[in-house]
Coordinates of C-alpha atoms in Angstrom, one line a residue:
Chain A
X1 CA 4.6 205.5 -118.2
X2 CA 4.0 204.9 -114.5
X3 CA 5.4 201.8 -112.9
X4 CA 2.9 200.0 -110.8
X5 CA 3.3 197.3 -108.2
X6 CA 5.4 194.2 -108.7
X7 CA 7.2 195.7 -111.7
X8 CA 4.0 196.0 -113.8
X9 CA 2.6 199.2 -115.3
X10 CA -0.5 200.8 -113.8
X11 CA -3.6 199.6 -115.5
X12 CA -2.2 196.2 -116.3
X13 CA -5.0 194.0 -117.8
X14 CA -6.7 191.5 -115.6
X15 CA -5.1 188.0 -115.9
X16 CA -8.4 186.9 -117.6
X17 CA -7.9 189.6 -120.2
X18 CA -4.4 188.5 -120.8
X19 CA -5.5 184.9 -121.2
X20 CA -8.1 186.0 -123.7
X21 CA -5.7 188.2 -125.7
X22 CA -3.2 185.4 -125.8
X23 CA -5.8 183.0 -127.2
X24 CA -7.2 185.4 -129.7
X25 CA -3.7 186.4 -130.9
X26 CA -3.8 189.0 -133.7
X27 CA -7.4 189.7 -133.2
X28 CA -7.0 190.5 -129.5
X29 CA -7.7 194.0 -128.2
X30 CA -4.8 196.2 -129.6
X31 CA -4.6 198.1 -126.3
X32 CA -3.8 194.9 -124.5
X33 CA -1.2 193.9 -127.0
X34 CA 0.4 197.4 -126.8
X35 CA 0.4 197.2 -123.1
X36 CA 2.1 193.8 -123.1
X37 CA 4.8 195.1 -125.3
X38 CA 5.5 197.9 -122.9
X39 CA 5.0 196.1 -119.6
X40 CA 7.8 193.9 -118.4
X41 CA 5.6 191.9 -116.0
X42 CA 2.8 191.3 -118.4
X43 CA 5.3 190.4 -121.1
X44 CA 6.8 187.8 -118.8
X45 CA 3.4 186.3 -118.1
X46 CA 2.6 186.4 -121.8
X47 CA 5.8 184.7 -122.8
X48 CA 5.5 182.1 -120.1
X49 CA 2.0 181.2 -121.2
X50 CA 3.0 181.1 -124.8
X51 CA 5.7 178.6 -123.9
X52 CA 3.1 176.5 -122.0
X53 CA 0.9 176.4 -125.0
X54 CA 3.7 175.7 -127.4
X55 CA 5.1 173.0 -125.2
X56 CA 1.6 171.5 -124.8
X57 CA 1.2 171.2 -128.6
X58 CA 4.4 169.1 -128.6
X59 CA 2.9 166.5 -126.2
X60 CA 3.5 163.2 -127.9
X61 CA 0.5 161.5 -129.4
X62 CA 0.6 158.1 -131.0
X63 CA -2.3 157.8 -133.4
X64 CA -4.3 154.5 -133.2
X65 CA -3.4 151.9 -135.7
X66 CA -5.7 151.2 -138.6
X67 CA -6.7 147.9 -137.0
X68 CA -7.6 149.5 -133.7
X69 CA -9.6 152.2 -135.5
X70 CA -11.4 149.6 -137.5
X71 CA -12.2 147.6 -134.4
X72 CA -13.4 150.6 -132.5
X73 CA -15.4 151.9 -135.4
X74 CA -17.1 148.5 -135.8
X75 CA -17.9 148.4 -132.1
X76 CA -19.4 151.9 -132.2
X77 CA -21.5 151.1 -135.3
X78 CA -22.7 147.8 -134.0
X79 CA -23.4 149.2 -130.5
X80 CA -25.3 152.1 -132.1
X81 CA -27.5 149.7 -134.0
X82 CA -28.1 147.6 -130.9
X83 CA -28.4 150.8 -128.9
X84 CA -26.2 149.4 -126.2
X85 CA -23.5 151.3 -124.4
X86 CA -19.9 150.1 -124.4
X87 CA -19.1 151.9 -121.2
X88 CA -16.1 150.6 -119.3
X89 CA -18.1 150.8 -116.1
X90 CA -19.1 147.3 -115.5
X91 CA -20.3 147.0 -112.0
X92 CA -22.2 144.2 -110.5
X93 CA -25.5 143.5 -112.1
X94 CA -28.5 143.1 -110.0
X95 CA -32.0 142.9 -111.2
X96 CA -35.1 143.0 -109.2
X97 CA -37.3 140.2 -110.3
X98 CA -40.2 142.5 -109.9
X99 CA -42.9 142.0 -112.4
X100 CA -45.5 144.0 -110.5
X101 CA -48.2 143.7 -113.2
X102 CA -50.9 146.1 -112.4
X103 CA -49.3 147.2 -109.2
X104 CA -49.0 150.9 -108.4
X105 CA -45.4 150.6 -107.2
X106 CA -41.9 151.7 -108.0
X107 CA -39.1 149.4 -108.2
X108 CA -35.9 151.2 -108.1
X109 CA -32.6 149.5 -108.6
X110 CA -29.2 151.1 -108.6
X111 CA -26.2 149.4 -110.1
X112 CA -22.8 150.4 -111.3
X113 CA -23.6 148.8 -114.6
X114 CA -24.0 150.0 -118.2
X115 CA -25.7 153.2 -119.0
X116 CA -28.4 153.0 -121.5
X117 CA -29.6 156.4 -122.7
X118 CA -32.3 155.7 -125.2
X119 CA -34.9 154.3 -123.0
X120 CA -37.7 154.2 -125.5
X121 CA -36.0 151.5 -127.6
X122 CA -35.2 149.2 -124.8
X123 CA -37.3 146.3 -123.6
X124 CA -39.8 147.2 -121.0
X125 CA -40.0 145.5 -117.7
X126 CA -42.8 143.1 -118.6
X127 CA -44.5 141.9 -121.6
X128 CA -47.1 144.4 -122.7
X129 CA -45.9 147.1 -120.4
X130 CA -45.8 150.7 -121.6
X131 CA -43.5 153.6 -121.0
X132 CA -44.2 157.2 -121.1
X133 CA -41.4 159.6 -120.3
X134 CA -40.8 163.2 -120.2
X135 CA -38.0 165.0 -121.9
X136 CA -36.9 167.2 -119.1
X137 CA -33.4 168.4 -118.5
X138 CA -31.3 171.3 -119.5
X139 CA -31.0 172.4 -123.1
X140 CA -27.9 171.9 -125.1
X141 CA -25.5 169.1 -124.7
X142 CA -26.7 167.0 -121.8
X143 CA -24.5 165.0 -119.6
X144 CA -24.9 161.3 -119.7
X145 CA -27.6 160.2 -117.3
X146 CA -26.4 157.7 -114.8
X147 CA -29.9 156.2 -114.7
X148 CA -31.7 153.6 -116.8
X149 CA -35.4 153.7 -116.3
X150 CA -37.7 150.9 -117.3
X151 CA -41.4 150.9 -116.9
X152 CA -43.8 148.3 -115.7
X153 CA -47.3 147.7 -117.1
X154 CA -49.2 150.9 -117.4
X155 CA -46.6 153.0 -115.9
X156 CA -46.6 156.8 -116.3
X157 CA -43.8 158.9 -115.2
X158 CA -42.1 162.1 -116.1
X159 CA -38.4 163.0 -116.2
X160 CA -38.5 166.4 -114.5
X161 CA -34.8 167.2 -114.7
X162 CA -31.6 165.7 -116.2
X163 CA -28.1 165.2 -114.8
X164 CA -26.5 166.1 -112.6
X165 CA -29.6 166.3 -110.4
X166 CA -32.0 163.9 -112.0
X167 CA -35.6 163.9 -110.8
X168 CA -38.3 161.5 -111.9
X169 CA -41.9 161.9 -110.9
X170 CA -44.0 158.8 -110.9
X171 CA -47.7 159.3 -111.5
X172 CA -48.8 155.7 -111.7
X173 CA -47.5 152.2 -112.2
X174 CA -44.1 150.5 -111.8
X175 CA -40.6 151.7 -112.6
X176 CA -37.3 150.0 -112.4
X177 CA -34.3 152.2 -112.4
X178 CA -30.6 151.4 -112.6
X179 CA -28.4 154.1 -111.4
X180 CA -24.6 154.4 -111.5
X181 CA -22.9 155.1 -108.3
X182 CA -23.3 158.7 -107.5
X183 CA -20.1 160.7 -107.7
X184 CA -19.3 164.3 -107.5
X185 CA -22.5 165.5 -106.0
X186 CA -24.8 164.0 -108.6
X187 CA -28.2 163.0 -107.3
X188 CA -31.0 160.9 -108.6
X189 CA -34.5 161.1 -107.0
X190 CA -37.8 159.5 -107.6
X191 CA -40.7 161.5 -106.2
X192 CA -44.3 160.3 -105.7
X193 CA -47.3 162.1 -104.5
X194 CA -46.0 161.7 -101.0
X195 CA -42.5 160.8 -100.2
X196 CA -39.4 160.3 -102.2
X197 CA -36.3 158.1 -102.5
X198 CA -32.8 159.5 -103.2
X199 CA -30.1 157.3 -104.6
X200 CA -26.8 157.5 -102.8
X201 CA -25.1 155.0 -105.2
X202 CA -24.6 151.4 -105.9
X203 CA -27.2 148.7 -105.5
X204 CA -30.7 148.8 -104.1
X205 CA -34.3 148.6 -104.9
X206 CA -37.2 150.4 -103.7
X207 CA -40.9 149.7 -103.7
X208 CA -43.4 152.4 -103.3
X209 CA -47.0 153.1 -104.0
X210 CA -47.8 156.0 -106.2
X211 CA -49.4 157.5 -103.1
X212 CA -46.3 157.3 -101.0
X213 CA -43.3 155.2 -100.3
X214 CA -44.1 151.6 -99.4
X215 CA -41.0 149.5 -99.3
X216 CA -37.3 149.7 -99.9
X217 CA -34.6 147.0 -100.1
X218 CA -30.9 147.9 -100.2
X219 CA -28.6 145.5 -101.9
X220 CA -25.5 147.6 -101.7
X221 CA -24.6 151.2 -101.0
X222 CA -27.0 153.6 -99.4
X223 CA -30.4 155.0 -100.0
X224 CA -32.1 157.9 -98.4
X225 CA -35.8 157.6 -97.9
X226 CA -37.9 160.6 -97.2
X227 CA -41.4 159.5 -96.4
X228 CA -42.4 163.1 -95.7
X229 CA -40.5 166.3 -96.1
X230 CA -38.1 166.9 -93.3
X231 CA -37.7 163.3 -92.3
X232 CA -35.0 161.0 -93.6
X233 CA -34.0 157.5 -93.0
X234 CA -30.9 156.1 -94.4
X235 CA -30.8 152.4 -95.4
X236 CA -27.6 150.5 -96.0
X237 CA -26.8 147.1 -97.5
X238 CA -29.0 144.2 -96.5
X239 CA -31.8 146.4 -95.1
X240 CA -35.3 146.9 -96.2
X241 CA -38.5 148.2 -94.9
X242 CA -42.1 148.1 -95.7
X243 CA -45.0 150.3 -94.5
X244 CA -47.8 147.9 -94.2
X245 CA -50.4 150.5 -93.6
X246 CA -49.6 152.0 -96.9
X247 CA -49.1 148.8 -98.8
X248 CA -51.8 148.5 -101.4
X249 CA -53.4 145.3 -102.2
X250 CA -51.8 145.5 -105.6
X251 CA -48.5 144.7 -104.1
X252 CA -49.2 141.0 -104.4
X253 CA -46.2 139.7 -106.3
X254 CA -46.2 138.2 -109.6
X255 CA -44.4 134.8 -109.9
X256 CA -40.7 135.4 -109.4
X257 CA -41.2 138.7 -107.7
X258 CA -38.5 139.9 -105.3
X259 CA -38.5 138.5 -101.8
X260 CA -39.3 141.8 -100.3
X261 CA -42.6 141.7 -102.0
X262 CA -43.2 138.1 -101.0
X263 CA -42.6 139.1 -97.4
X264 CA -45.0 141.9 -97.8
X265 CA -47.6 139.6 -99.1
X266 CA -47.0 137.2 -96.2
X267 CA -47.2 140.0 -93.8
X268 CA -50.5 141.1 -95.1
X269 CA -51.9 137.6 -95.0
X270 CA -50.4 136.7 -91.6
X271 CA -49.6 139.8 -89.7
X272 CA -46.8 139.0 -87.2
X273 CA -45.7 135.8 -88.9
X274 CA -42.0 135.6 -89.1
X275 CA -41.7 138.6 -86.9
X276 CA -39.0 137.2 -84.9
X277 CA -36.3 134.5 -85.1
X278 CA -34.4 136.7 -87.5
X279 CA -36.5 135.8 -90.4
X280 CA -38.2 139.0 -91.0
X281 CA -39.2 141.2 -88.2
X282 CA -42.5 142.7 -88.9
X283 CA -42.4 145.9 -91.0
X284 CA -46.0 146.5 -90.3
X285 CA -46.8 149.7 -88.6
X286 CA -50.4 149.5 -89.2
X287 CA -52.3 152.7 -88.5
X288 CA -49.1 154.6 -87.8
X289 CA -48.9 157.9 -89.5
X290 CA -46.1 158.3 -91.9
X291 CA -44.4 160.9 -89.7
X292 CA -43.8 158.2 -87.1
X293 CA -41.5 156.1 -89.4
X294 CA -38.3 155.1 -87.6
X295 CA -35.4 153.0 -88.5
X296 CA -36.9 150.2 -86.6
X297 CA -39.8 150.2 -89.0
X298 CA -37.6 148.6 -91.6
X299 CA -37.4 144.9 -92.0
X300 CA -33.8 143.6 -92.0
X301 CA -33.4 140.9 -94.5
X302 CA -34.0 140.9 -98.1
X303 CA -31.8 138.9 -100.4
X304 CA -28.9 136.9 -98.9
X305 CA -26.5 138.7 -101.2
X306 CA -23.7 140.4 -99.4
X307 CA -22.8 143.9 -100.2
X308 CA -20.4 146.7 -99.5
X309 CA -21.1 150.0 -98.0
X310 CA -19.8 153.3 -99.3
X311 CA -16.6 152.9 -97.5
X312 CA -16.1 149.6 -99.3
X313 CA -16.6 147.5 -96.2
X314 CA -18.2 144.2 -96.7
X315 CA -21.7 144.1 -95.4
X316 CA -23.0 140.7 -94.7
X317 CA -26.4 139.6 -95.7
X318 CA -29.1 139.7 -93.1
X319 CA -29.5 136.5 -91.2
X320 CA -32.3 134.3 -92.4
X321 CA -32.9 136.4 -95.4
X322 CA -33.9 134.8 -98.7
X323 CA -31.7 134.7 -101.7
X324 CA -33.0 136.4 -104.7
X325 CA -32.8 134.5 -107.9
X326 CA -31.1 136.6 -110.6
X327 CA -33.5 136.7 -113.5
X328 CA -30.6 137.3 -115.9
X329 CA -29.1 134.0 -114.7
X330 CA -32.5 132.3 -115.4
X331 CA -32.7 133.8 -118.8
X332 CA -29.2 132.7 -119.6
X333 CA -29.9 129.2 -118.5
X334 CA -33.0 129.1 -120.6
X335 CA -31.0 130.3 -123.6
X336 CA -28.4 127.5 -123.1
X337 CA -31.2 124.9 -122.8
X338 CA -32.8 126.2 -126.0
X339 CA -29.5 126.2 -127.8
X340 CA -28.7 122.6 -126.7
X341 CA -32.2 121.6 -127.8
X342 CA -31.4 122.8 -131.3
X343 CA -33.4 126.1 -131.3
X344 CA -30.8 128.8 -131.7
X345 CA -33.3 131.5 -132.6
X346 CA -35.2 131.0 -129.3
X347 CA -31.8 130.8 -127.5
X348 CA -30.8 134.1 -129.0
X349 CA -34.0 135.7 -127.8
X350 CA -33.4 134.3 -124.3
X351 CA -29.9 135.7 -124.3
X352 CA -31.2 139.0 -125.4
X353 CA -33.6 139.0 -122.4
X354 CA -30.7 138.1 -120.2
X355 CA -28.8 141.1 -121.5
X356 CA -31.8 143.4 -121.0
X357 CA -31.9 142.3 -117.4
X358 CA -28.4 143.4 -116.8
X359 CA -26.3 140.3 -116.1
X360 CA -23.5 140.4 -113.6
X361 CA -20.1 141.1 -115.1
X362 CA -19.0 137.5 -114.8
X363 CA -22.1 136.5 -116.7
X364 CA -22.2 139.3 -119.2
X365 CA -19.3 138.0 -121.2
X366 CA -20.9 134.6 -121.5
X367 CA -24.2 136.1 -122.5
X368 CA -22.7 138.3 -125.2
X369 CA -20.7 135.3 -126.6
X370 CA -23.6 132.9 -126.6
X371 CA -26.0 135.4 -128.1
X372 CA -23.6 136.0 -131.0
X373 CA -23.1 132.3 -131.5
X374 CA -26.8 131.6 -131.3
X375 CA -27.6 134.4 -133.8
X376 CA -24.9 133.1 -136.2
X377 CA -26.3 129.6 -135.9
X378 CA -29.8 130.7 -136.5
X379 CA -28.8 132.4 -139.7
X380 CA -29.2 136.0 -138.5
X381 CA -25.8 136.9 -139.8
X382 CA -26.1 140.6 -139.7
X383 CA -27.2 140.7 -136.1
X384 CA -24.5 138.1 -135.2
X385 CA -21.9 140.3 -136.7
X386 CA -23.1 143.3 -134.7
X387 CA -23.1 141.3 -131.4
X388 CA -19.8 139.7 -132.0
X389 CA -18.2 143.1 -132.8
X390 CA -19.6 144.4 -129.6
X391 CA -18.2 141.4 -127.8
X392 CA -14.7 142.1 -129.1
X393 CA -15.1 145.8 -128.2
X394 CA -16.2 145.0 -124.7
X395 CA -14.1 142.0 -123.9
X396 CA -10.9 142.4 -125.9
X397 CA -9.0 140.4 -123.3
X398 CA -11.5 137.5 -123.2
X399 CA -10.2 134.0 -123.6
X400 CA -12.8 133.8 -126.3
X401 CA -11.6 136.8 -128.2
X402 CA -9.7 134.8 -130.8
X403 CA -12.5 132.4 -131.3
X404 CA -15.0 135.2 -131.7
X405 CA -12.6 137.0 -134.1
X406 CA -12.6 133.9 -136.3
X407 CA -16.3 133.4 -136.2
X408 CA -16.8 137.1 -137.1
X409 CA -14.2 136.7 -139.8
X410 CA -16.2 133.9 -141.4
X411 CA -19.4 136.0 -141.2
X412 CA -17.7 139.0 -142.7
X413 CA -16.2 136.8 -145.4
X414 CA -19.7 135.5 -146.2
X415 CA -20.9 139.1 -146.3
X416 CA -18.2 140.0 -148.8
X417 CA -16.1 142.2 -146.6
X418 CA -12.8 140.6 -147.3
X419 CA -10.6 143.2 -145.7
X420 CA -12.4 143.0 -142.4
X421 CA -12.5 139.3 -142.6
X422 CA -8.8 139.0 -143.1
X423 CA -8.1 141.3 -140.2
X424 CA -10.2 139.1 -137.9
X425 CA -8.7 135.9 -139.1
X426 CA -5.3 137.3 -138.4
X427 CA -6.4 138.2 -134.9
X428 CA -7.1 134.5 -134.4
X429 CA -3.7 133.3 -135.5
X430 CA -2.1 133.8 -132.1
X431 CA -4.9 132.4 -130.0
X432 CA -3.9 130.0 -127.3
X433 CA -6.2 127.3 -128.7
X434 CA -4.8 125.2 -131.6
X435 CA -8.3 124.7 -132.9
X436 CA -8.8 128.5 -133.1
X437 CA -5.5 129.0 -134.8
X438 CA -6.2 126.3 -137.3
X439 CA -9.6 127.8 -138.1
X440 CA -8.0 131.2 -138.5
X441 CA -5.5 129.8 -140.9
X442 CA -8.2 128.0 -142.8
X443 CA -10.1 131.3 -143.1
X444 CA -7.0 133.1 -144.5
X445 CA -6.5 130.2 -146.9
X446 CA -10.0 130.5 -148.1
X447 CA -9.6 134.2 -148.7
X448 CA -6.3 133.5 -150.5
X449 CA -7.7 130.8 -152.7
X450 CA -10.6 133.0 -153.5
X451 CA -8.3 135.8 -154.4
X452 CA -6.3 133.5 -156.7
X453 CA -9.4 132.4 -158.6
Chain B
X1 CA -15.9 146.1 -139.4
X2 CA -19.6 146.3 -140.2
X3 CA -20.3 148.6 -143.1
X4 CA -23.7 150.0 -143.7
X5 CA -25.4 151.4 -146.7
X6 CA -25.9 155.1 -146.0
X7 CA -28.3 157.5 -147.6
X8 CA -25.6 160.1 -146.9
X9 CA -23.1 158.2 -149.0
X10 CA -25.7 158.0 -151.8
X11 CA -26.1 161.7 -152.1
X12 CA -22.5 162.5 -151.5
X13 CA -23.0 164.7 -148.5
X14 CA -19.8 166.0 -147.1
X15 CA -20.7 168.7 -144.7
X16 CA -20.2 167.7 -141.1
X17 CA -23.5 169.3 -139.9
X18 CA -25.5 167.4 -142.4
X19 CA -23.7 164.2 -141.3
X20 CA -24.8 164.9 -137.8
X21 CA -28.4 165.5 -138.9
X22 CA -28.4 162.2 -140.9
X23 CA -26.9 160.5 -137.9
X24 CA -29.8 161.9 -135.8
X25 CA -32.2 160.2 -138.2
X26 CA -30.5 156.9 -137.5
X27 CA -28.1 156.7 -140.5
X28 CA -25.3 154.4 -139.4
X29 CA -23.3 155.4 -142.5
X30 CA -23.3 159.0 -141.3
X31 CA -22.0 157.9 -137.9
X32 CA -19.3 155.9 -139.6
X33 CA -18.3 158.9 -141.6
X34 CA -18.2 161.1 -138.6
X35 CA -16.1 158.5 -136.9
X36 CA -13.7 158.4 -139.8
X37 CA -13.4 162.2 -139.9
X38 CA -13.1 163.0 -136.2
X39 CA -11.9 159.9 -134.3
X40 CA -8.3 160.8 -134.7
X41 CA -8.9 164.2 -133.1
X42 CA -10.9 162.5 -130.3
X43 CA -8.1 160.1 -129.7
X44 CA -5.6 162.9 -129.5
X45 CA -7.9 164.9 -127.2
X46 CA -8.3 162.0 -124.8
X47 CA -4.6 161.2 -124.9
X48 CA -3.8 164.7 -123.8
X49 CA -6.7 164.9 -121.4
X50 CA -6.4 161.6 -119.5
X51 CA -3.2 160.0 -120.5
X52 CA -2.3 157.3 -123.0
X53 CA -3.6 154.0 -121.7
X54 CA -4.6 152.3 -124.9
X55 CA -7.6 150.3 -123.7
X56 CA -9.0 153.3 -121.9
X57 CA -8.6 155.4 -125.0
X58 CA -10.5 152.9 -127.1
X59 CA -13.4 152.8 -124.6
X60 CA -13.5 156.5 -124.3
X61 CA -13.6 157.1 -128.0
X62 CA -16.3 154.4 -128.4
X63 CA -18.4 156.0 -125.7
X64 CA -17.9 159.4 -127.2
X65 CA -19.2 158.3 -130.6
X66 CA -22.1 156.4 -129.1
X67 CA -23.0 159.6 -127.4
X68 CA -22.7 161.4 -130.7
X69 CA -25.1 158.9 -132.1
X70 CA -27.5 159.4 -129.2
X71 CA -27.2 163.2 -129.1
X72 CA -27.2 163.9 -132.8
X73 CA -31.0 164.6 -133.0
X74 CA -30.4 167.4 -130.5
X75 CA -27.6 169.0 -132.5
X76 CA -28.6 172.6 -133.4
X77 CA -25.6 173.7 -135.2
X78 CA -24.6 176.4 -132.7
X79 CA -21.0 175.3 -132.8
X80 CA -18.8 173.5 -135.3
X81 CA -19.3 169.8 -135.3
X82 CA -15.7 169.2 -134.1
X83 CA -16.3 171.5 -131.2
X84 CA -19.5 169.7 -130.4
X85 CA -17.9 166.3 -130.5
X86 CA -15.0 167.5 -128.4
X87 CA -17.5 168.8 -125.8
X88 CA -19.2 165.4 -125.7
X89 CA -15.7 163.8 -125.3
X90 CA -15.1 166.2 -122.4
X91 CA -18.2 165.0 -120.7
X92 CA -17.3 161.3 -121.2
X93 CA -13.8 162.1 -119.9
X94 CA -15.3 163.7 -116.8
X95 CA -16.9 160.4 -115.8
X96 CA -13.6 158.6 -116.5
X97 CA -11.5 160.7 -114.3
X98 CA -14.0 160.6 -111.5
X99 CA -13.3 157.0 -111.0
X100 CA -11.4 156.8 -107.8
X101 CA -9.4 153.8 -108.8
X102 CA -8.2 155.5 -111.9
X103 CA -7.4 158.6 -109.9
X104 CA -5.4 156.5 -107.4
X105 CA -3.6 154.7 -110.2
X106 CA -2.7 158.0 -111.7
X107 CA -1.5 159.5 -108.5
X108 CA 0.6 156.4 -107.9
X109 CA 2.1 156.7 -111.4
X110 CA 2.7 160.4 -110.9
X111 CA 4.4 159.7 -107.6
X112 CA 6.6 157.1 -109.2
X113 CA 7.4 159.5 -112.0
X114 CA 8.3 162.3 -109.6
X115 CA 10.6 160.1 -107.6
X116 CA 12.1 158.3 -110.5
X117 CA 12.6 161.2 -112.9
X118 CA 16.2 161.7 -113.8
X119 CA 17.1 165.0 -115.2
X120 CA 19.3 164.4 -118.2
X121 CA 22.0 166.8 -119.0
X122 CA 21.3 166.3 -122.6
X123 CA 19.0 169.0 -123.9
X124 CA 16.9 166.6 -126.0
X125 CA 16.5 164.3 -123.1
X126 CA 15.6 167.2 -120.9
X127 CA 13.0 168.3 -123.3
X128 CA 11.5 164.9 -123.3
X129 CA 11.5 164.9 -119.6
X130 CA 9.9 168.3 -119.6
X131 CA 7.2 167.0 -121.9
X132 CA 6.6 164.0 -119.7
X133 CA 6.3 166.3 -116.7
X134 CA 3.9 168.6 -118.6
X135 CA 1.8 165.6 -119.6
X136 CA 1.6 164.5 -116.0
X137 CA 0.9 168.0 -114.9
X138 CA -1.9 168.4 -117.4
X139 CA -3.6 165.2 -116.2
X140 CA -3.2 166.4 -112.6
X141 CA -5.1 169.7 -113.3
X142 CA -8.6 170.0 -112.0
X143 CA -10.8 168.6 -114.7
X144 CA -12.4 171.9 -115.7
X145 CA -9.1 173.6 -116.1
X146 CA -7.8 170.7 -118.0
X147 CA -10.6 170.7 -120.5
X148 CA -10.2 174.4 -121.1
X149 CA -6.5 174.0 -121.7
X150 CA -6.7 171.0 -123.9
X151 CA -9.7 172.3 -125.9
X152 CA -8.5 175.9 -126.5
X153 CA -4.7 175.8 -126.3
X154 CA -3.9 172.4 -127.7
X155 CA -6.9 171.6 -129.9
X156 CA -7.2 175.2 -130.9
X157 CA -10.9 175.4 -130.6
X158 CA -12.1 179.0 -130.5
X159 CA -12.8 180.1 -126.9
X160 CA -16.2 181.5 -127.7
X161 CA -17.3 178.2 -129.2
X162 CA -15.8 176.2 -126.4
X163 CA -17.6 178.3 -123.7
X164 CA -20.9 177.8 -125.6
X165 CA -20.7 174.1 -125.9
X166 CA -19.4 173.7 -122.3
X167 CA -22.3 175.8 -121.1
X168 CA -20.1 178.3 -119.3
X169 CA -19.7 182.1 -119.6
X170 CA -16.9 183.2 -121.8
X171 CA -15.2 184.9 -118.9
X172 CA -15.2 181.7 -116.9
X173 CA -13.4 180.0 -119.8
X174 CA -10.7 182.6 -119.9
X175 CA -10.3 182.4 -116.2
X176 CA -9.9 178.6 -116.4
X177 CA -7.4 179.0 -119.2
X178 CA -5.4 181.5 -117.2
X179 CA -5.5 179.3 -114.1
X180 CA -4.5 176.2 -116.1
X181 CA -1.6 177.9 -117.7
X182 CA -0.4 179.3 -114.5
X183 CA -0.6 176.0 -112.7
X184 CA 1.3 174.3 -115.5
X185 CA 3.9 177.0 -115.5
X186 CA 4.4 176.6 -111.7
X187 CA 4.6 172.8 -112.1
X188 CA 7.3 173.1 -114.7
X189 CA 9.1 175.8 -112.7
X190 CA 9.2 173.3 -109.8
X191 CA 10.6 170.7 -112.3
X192 CA 13.3 173.0 -113.5
X193 CA 14.3 173.9 -110.0
X194 CA 14.5 170.2 -109.1

């Protein structure tokens, strides 16, 4: 036996081979095992790594309690039926009020909000709109897409590739896309026949014609616009632009459309109007070739919402800009009105719309709560149970968690699931509200008296 | 909480692969059964992979099984169901650890641990200390190394299967395993010296 360097034998296996042999154990290459027995250095490595494995297997693990498992299980099943994620990432919700019916535009919106994967089952952007989508992406287990794509009327698009470098080609129509903040080199791009937009995270929206990019509005974060290959313009929070020369007549906004589109329409009707005084400098570059686009071509303004750039610095809204009305807020308000008017079924539908629009985090809890209550009040007990279970999964620390537990307990009791009902009533026993505690005790009493019969 | 009537229950299917297929057809009962069978392992996987914050674990497990539900139709049976679910969990965990706030919180906690650790003369206490240090060192590993170590060494998923579901060459997996073990050994050596 010849001694090699560092105390090892000549012909020591590569570290990778050692790792493999250690994992495979008895079925490892006999030559490697024999070598390890003879070689002091390899034996030391082998022993060390065995200790690391053995020690790792002793890492403490406290299994979840039955109640926790039951709660999480219920949340998963309810969310699966509703096809809604229960991601912990709850960023600010922002929805473009763009209902560009018949327009050949893209509306692109990036948020740090929930991830919805099954796009086909989600509500489309507008009534009667259609969605066609490709099934691109690598085979095997796909990473979760950070994007949520919704199609406007008559939209046709193809998902050319999946995460981490997602690429969507728009052939025709309107798209609205929510994208998680990009991390770790992930990218999301929408390409049109000419020009593309690349998401650099957080919140923005883009309007473009299918023939080329037309307008972009950034709410938060950063967007890279490439009107033609080799040219890039980076927009940050509060900025937007519009290429009037390329803006098709179809950009006329539907009622409630985003301000950027309203401005576009005004610009077309009154070129130069509002071009100064900080309202909306003209974005028109009529007749200018796309290759001449400059940063100055973009209209500062857009919604009055403040934002933060990628460094987390607050970015004030542009002076004189208009404030976008959050359609999720509107839908929520409509739901409350319907509920107060004694129409819980219509209220539940309005709350469902609000959820589909991606409410802001502060609003989301209210929407989920009221949707569950409205469904329960309308007699849709099964759906109410699902929604309330999702509520408890998503907002376990909510001040309403106890109340929701008791409501869900009642619904489960009615459905004959006594064990689950009891668990939820017990969860309400320690609520800060005496009314909820009383209701929880009443629920348990009802279960007890029923059991005694 | 919410039980469903499942066709899978009705025919008494017990094979994991068939449960996944049923799940891919939208059978909620199959998803529930998969949850019942594998959620414990997924909890353990995450607790070793990212630490033991209870609320985070619940969310990660929920997200994993929702992804199981969404990906079930694409399951081709190329790996054991448990391996497949673990790979999904690994992807979910990747998003989790990318959160800068969580990373900062972890680093702060680690710093506090390193400064506050007291080496007890008692062997049992020392062992507990060593395990705490190992747990912290595991979660400090680069994510890919961590996944390899937890999947193969702790969860004992065969390396060939792990490489397949992670979409990496087998050699890459062995390299990651080796690097992970070496990094952990060095971390513990430092601990012993201190």
